[in-house]
Amino acid sequence: DAKTTQPPSMDCAEGRAANLPCNHSTISGNEYVYWYRQIHSQGPQYIIHGLKNNETNEMASLIITEDRKSSTLILPHATLRDTAVYYCIVIGNQGGKLIFGQGTELSVKP
Amino acid sequence: DTAVSQTPKYLVTQMGNDKSIKCEQNLGHDTMYWYKQDSKKFLKIMFSYNNKELIINETVPNRFSPKSPDKAHLNLHINSLELGDSAVYFCASSQVGGLSYNEQFFGPGTRLTVL
């Protein structure tokens, strides 16, 4: 599995966009970028995934660079409830063997 | 309705005891998983079952035995509990096949404390 690198922590003002970066320079052609988050004392929650095109859903947007070596998860209008650890995971067709790194602890502040 | 549920939410027990954690999903998924999150917050997959068949076994001590009575349930039985087993255990489920495995729905976790 490709490894990912994320900053350990980030702050964001409530109502502003939160941009969470992830480096995955060793990603292979058949691997996707997935994002999960874990709110304190809860189980992880799937957010979004993509291969090479930008993706958007009701929770977030995912921007993947053209060389696919990095990506950014964007929460367009962060709320206090978005405070969580965000995990970037690179995985292909491996039967769901998700490998969680340390993630980025996002603190949304009033 | 809770999609993935676990019982109990908290479990405190003595070293050497045997305990079980139950997991149920009502999503109609065929694949279920167990993860362990240790005190340093690292989350690691332990097992996965696909329609009651073991698919992933991540070098977990054989004191841990998953049991799947049907595809909606995956229980985790732990024998001879050790201090190092203290962690939060998460159950998850997903659809089967290709990328569907990667979109997993997690339960609320069971915090196990071994004294």
GROMACS .gro file of N, CA and C in nm, chain B residues 6 8-15 17-21 34 36-39 46 63-64 76-90 109-115:
model
  132
  116GLN      N    1  -2.270  -0.216   1.848
  116GLN     CA    2  -2.179  -0.301   1.925
  116GLN      C    3  -2.225  -0.305   2.070
  118PRO      N    4  -2.078  -0.481   2.456
  118PRO     CA    5  -2.116  -0.360   2.528
  118PRO      C    6  -2.038  -0.238   2.479
  119LYS      N    7  -2.072  -0.122   2.528
  119LYS     CA    8  -1.996  -0.002   2.493
  119LYS      C    9  -1.869   0.007   2.577
  120TYR      N   10  -1.878  -0.036   2.701
  120TYR     CA   11  -1.763  -0.038   2.791
  120TYR      C   12  -1.752  -0.178   2.851
  121LEU      N   13  -1.629  -0.223   2.869
  121LEU     CA   14  -1.604  -0.355   2.925
  121LEU      C   15  -1.480  -0.346   3.010
  122VAL      N   16  -1.496  -0.369   3.139
  122VAL     CA   17  -1.383  -0.368   3.232
  122VAL      C   18  -1.372  -0.508   3.291
  123THR      N   19  -1.252  -0.564   3.285
  123THR     CA   20  -1.237  -0.702   3.328
  123THR      C   21  -1.097  -0.725   3.381
  124GLN      N   22  -1.077  -0.839   3.443
  124GLN     CA   23  -0.947  -0.875   3.499
  124GLN      C   24  -0.865  -0.954   3.399
  125MET      N   25  -0.736  -0.942   3.414
  125MET     CA   26  -0.643  -1.024   3.333
  125MET      C   27  -0.679  -1.171   3.347
  127ASN      N   28  -0.926  -1.330   3.216
  127ASN     CA   29  -1.067  -1.360   3.187
  127ASN      C   30  -1.089  -1.377   3.036
  128ASP      N   31  -1.204  -1.436   3.003
  128ASP     CA   32  -1.249  -1.448   2.865
  128ASP      C   33  -1.371  -1.357   2.847
  129LYS      N   34  -1.372  -1.283   2.739
  129LYS     CA   35  -1.484  -1.193   2.715
  129LYS      C   36  -1.520  -1.190   2.567
  130SER      N   37  -1.643  -1.147   2.539
  130SER     CA   38  -1.690  -1.133   2.402
  130SER      C   39  -1.748  -0.995   2.377
  131ILE      N   40  -1.729  -0.949   2.256
  131ILE     CA   41  -1.790  -0.824   2.209
  131ILE      C   42  -1.878  -0.861   2.090
  144TRP      N   43  -1.327  -0.625   1.209
  144TRP     CA   44  -1.291  -0.579   1.342
  144TRP      C   45  -1.161  -0.501   1.334
  146LYS      N   46  -0.883  -0.252   1.586
  146LYS     CA   47  -0.839  -0.220   1.722
  146LYS      C   48  -0.773  -0.083   1.720
  147GLN      N   49  -0.814   0.003   1.814
  147GLN     CA   50  -0.751   0.134   1.828
  147GLN      C   51  -0.685   0.141   1.965
  148ASP      N   52  -0.554   0.149   1.965
  148ASP     CA   53  -0.481   0.144   2.093
  148ASP      C   54  -0.475   0.281   2.158
  149SER      N   55  -0.402   0.287   2.267
  149SER     CA   56  -0.398   0.410   2.347
  149SER      C   57  -0.333   0.525   2.272
  156MET      N   58  -0.805  -0.597   1.217
  156MET     CA   59  -0.772  -0.727   1.275
  156MET      C   60  -0.822  -0.839   1.185
  173ARG      N   61  -0.560  -1.587   2.063
  173ARG     CA   62  -0.654  -1.566   2.174
  173ARG      C   63  -0.778  -1.491   2.126
  174PHE      N   64  -0.764  -1.426   2.011
  174PHE     CA   65  -0.876  -1.353   1.952
  174PHE      C   66  -0.942  -1.444   1.849
  186LEU      N   67  -1.658  -1.091   1.852
  186LEU     CA   68  -1.515  -1.106   1.880
  186LEU      C   69  -1.500  -1.165   2.019
  187HIS      N   70  -1.443  -1.283   2.025
  187HIS     CA   71  -1.420  -1.348   2.154
  187HIS      C   72  -1.272  -1.342   2.185
  188ILE      N   73  -1.240  -1.302   2.308
  188ILE     CA   74  -1.100  -1.289   2.348
  188ILE      C   75  -1.076  -1.376   2.471
  189ASN      N   76  -0.984  -1.469   2.458
  189ASN     CA   77  -0.947  -1.556   2.569
  189ASN      C   78  -0.827  -1.502   2.645
  190SER      N   79  -0.820  -1.536   2.772
  190SER     CA   80  -0.701  -1.507   2.853
  190SER      C   81  -0.656  -1.362   2.834
  191LEU      N   82  -0.741  -1.269   2.866
  191LEU     CA   83  -0.715  -1.129   2.841
  191LEU      C   84  -0.586  -1.082   2.907
  192GLU      N   85  -0.514  -0.997   2.835
  192GLU     CA   86  -0.388  -0.940   2.883
  192GLU      C   87  -0.402  -0.788   2.891
  193LEU      N   88  -0.311  -0.727   2.966
  193LEU     CA   89  -0.315  -0.581   2.982
  193LEU      C   90  -0.310  -0.511   2.847
  194GLY      N   91  -0.230  -0.565   2.757
  194GLY     CA   92  -0.212  -0.504   2.625
  194GLY      C   93  -0.334  -0.512   2.535
  195ASP      N   94  -0.434  -0.585   2.578
  195ASP     CA   95  -0.557  -0.593   2.499
  195ASP      C   96  -0.646  -0.472   2.524
  196SER      N   97  -0.613  -0.394   2.624
  196SER     CA   98  -0.691  -0.272   2.652
  196SER      C   99  -0.685  -0.181   2.531
  197ALA      N  100  -0.801  -0.146   2.480
  197ALA     CA  101  -0.810  -0.066   2.357
  197ALA      C  102  -0.957  -0.041   2.330
  198VAL      N  103  -0.980   0.034   2.222
  198VAL     CA  104  -1.117   0.047   2.172
  198VAL      C  105  -1.128  -0.041   2.049
  199TYR      N  106  -1.228  -0.125   2.046
  199TYR     CA  107  -1.249  -0.217   1.935
  199TYR      C  108  -1.369  -0.169   1.854
  200PHE      N  109  -1.345  -0.156   1.723
  200PHE     CA  110  -1.450  -0.110   1.633
  200PHE      C  111  -1.488  -0.221   1.537
  219GLY      N  112  -1.789   0.158   1.870
  219GLY     CA  113  -1.672   0.115   1.946
  219GLY      C  114  -1.708   0.055   2.081
  220THR      N  115  -1.619  -0.032   2.125
  220THR     CA  116  -1.626  -0.092   2.259
  220THR      C  117  -1.494  -0.066   2.328
  221ARG      N  118  -1.500   0.006   2.439
  221ARG     CA  119  -1.377   0.034   2.512
  221ARG      C  120  -1.352  -0.077   2.612
  222LEU      N  121  -1.246  -0.153   2.588
  222LEU     CA  122  -1.208  -0.264   2.674
  222LEU      C  123  -1.094  -0.223   2.764
  223THR      N  124  -1.113  -0.240   2.892
  223THR     CA  125  -1.008  -0.211   2.991
  223THR      C  126  -0.978  -0.338   3.067
  224VAL      N  127  -0.852  -0.380   3.061
  224VAL     CA  128  -0.809  -0.500   3.132
  224VAL      C  129  -0.725  -0.458   3.251
  225LEU      N  130  -0.767  -0.499   3.369
  225LEU     CA  131  -0.698  -0.459   3.493
  225LEU      C  132  -0.605  -0.568   3.543
   0.00000   0.00000   0.00000
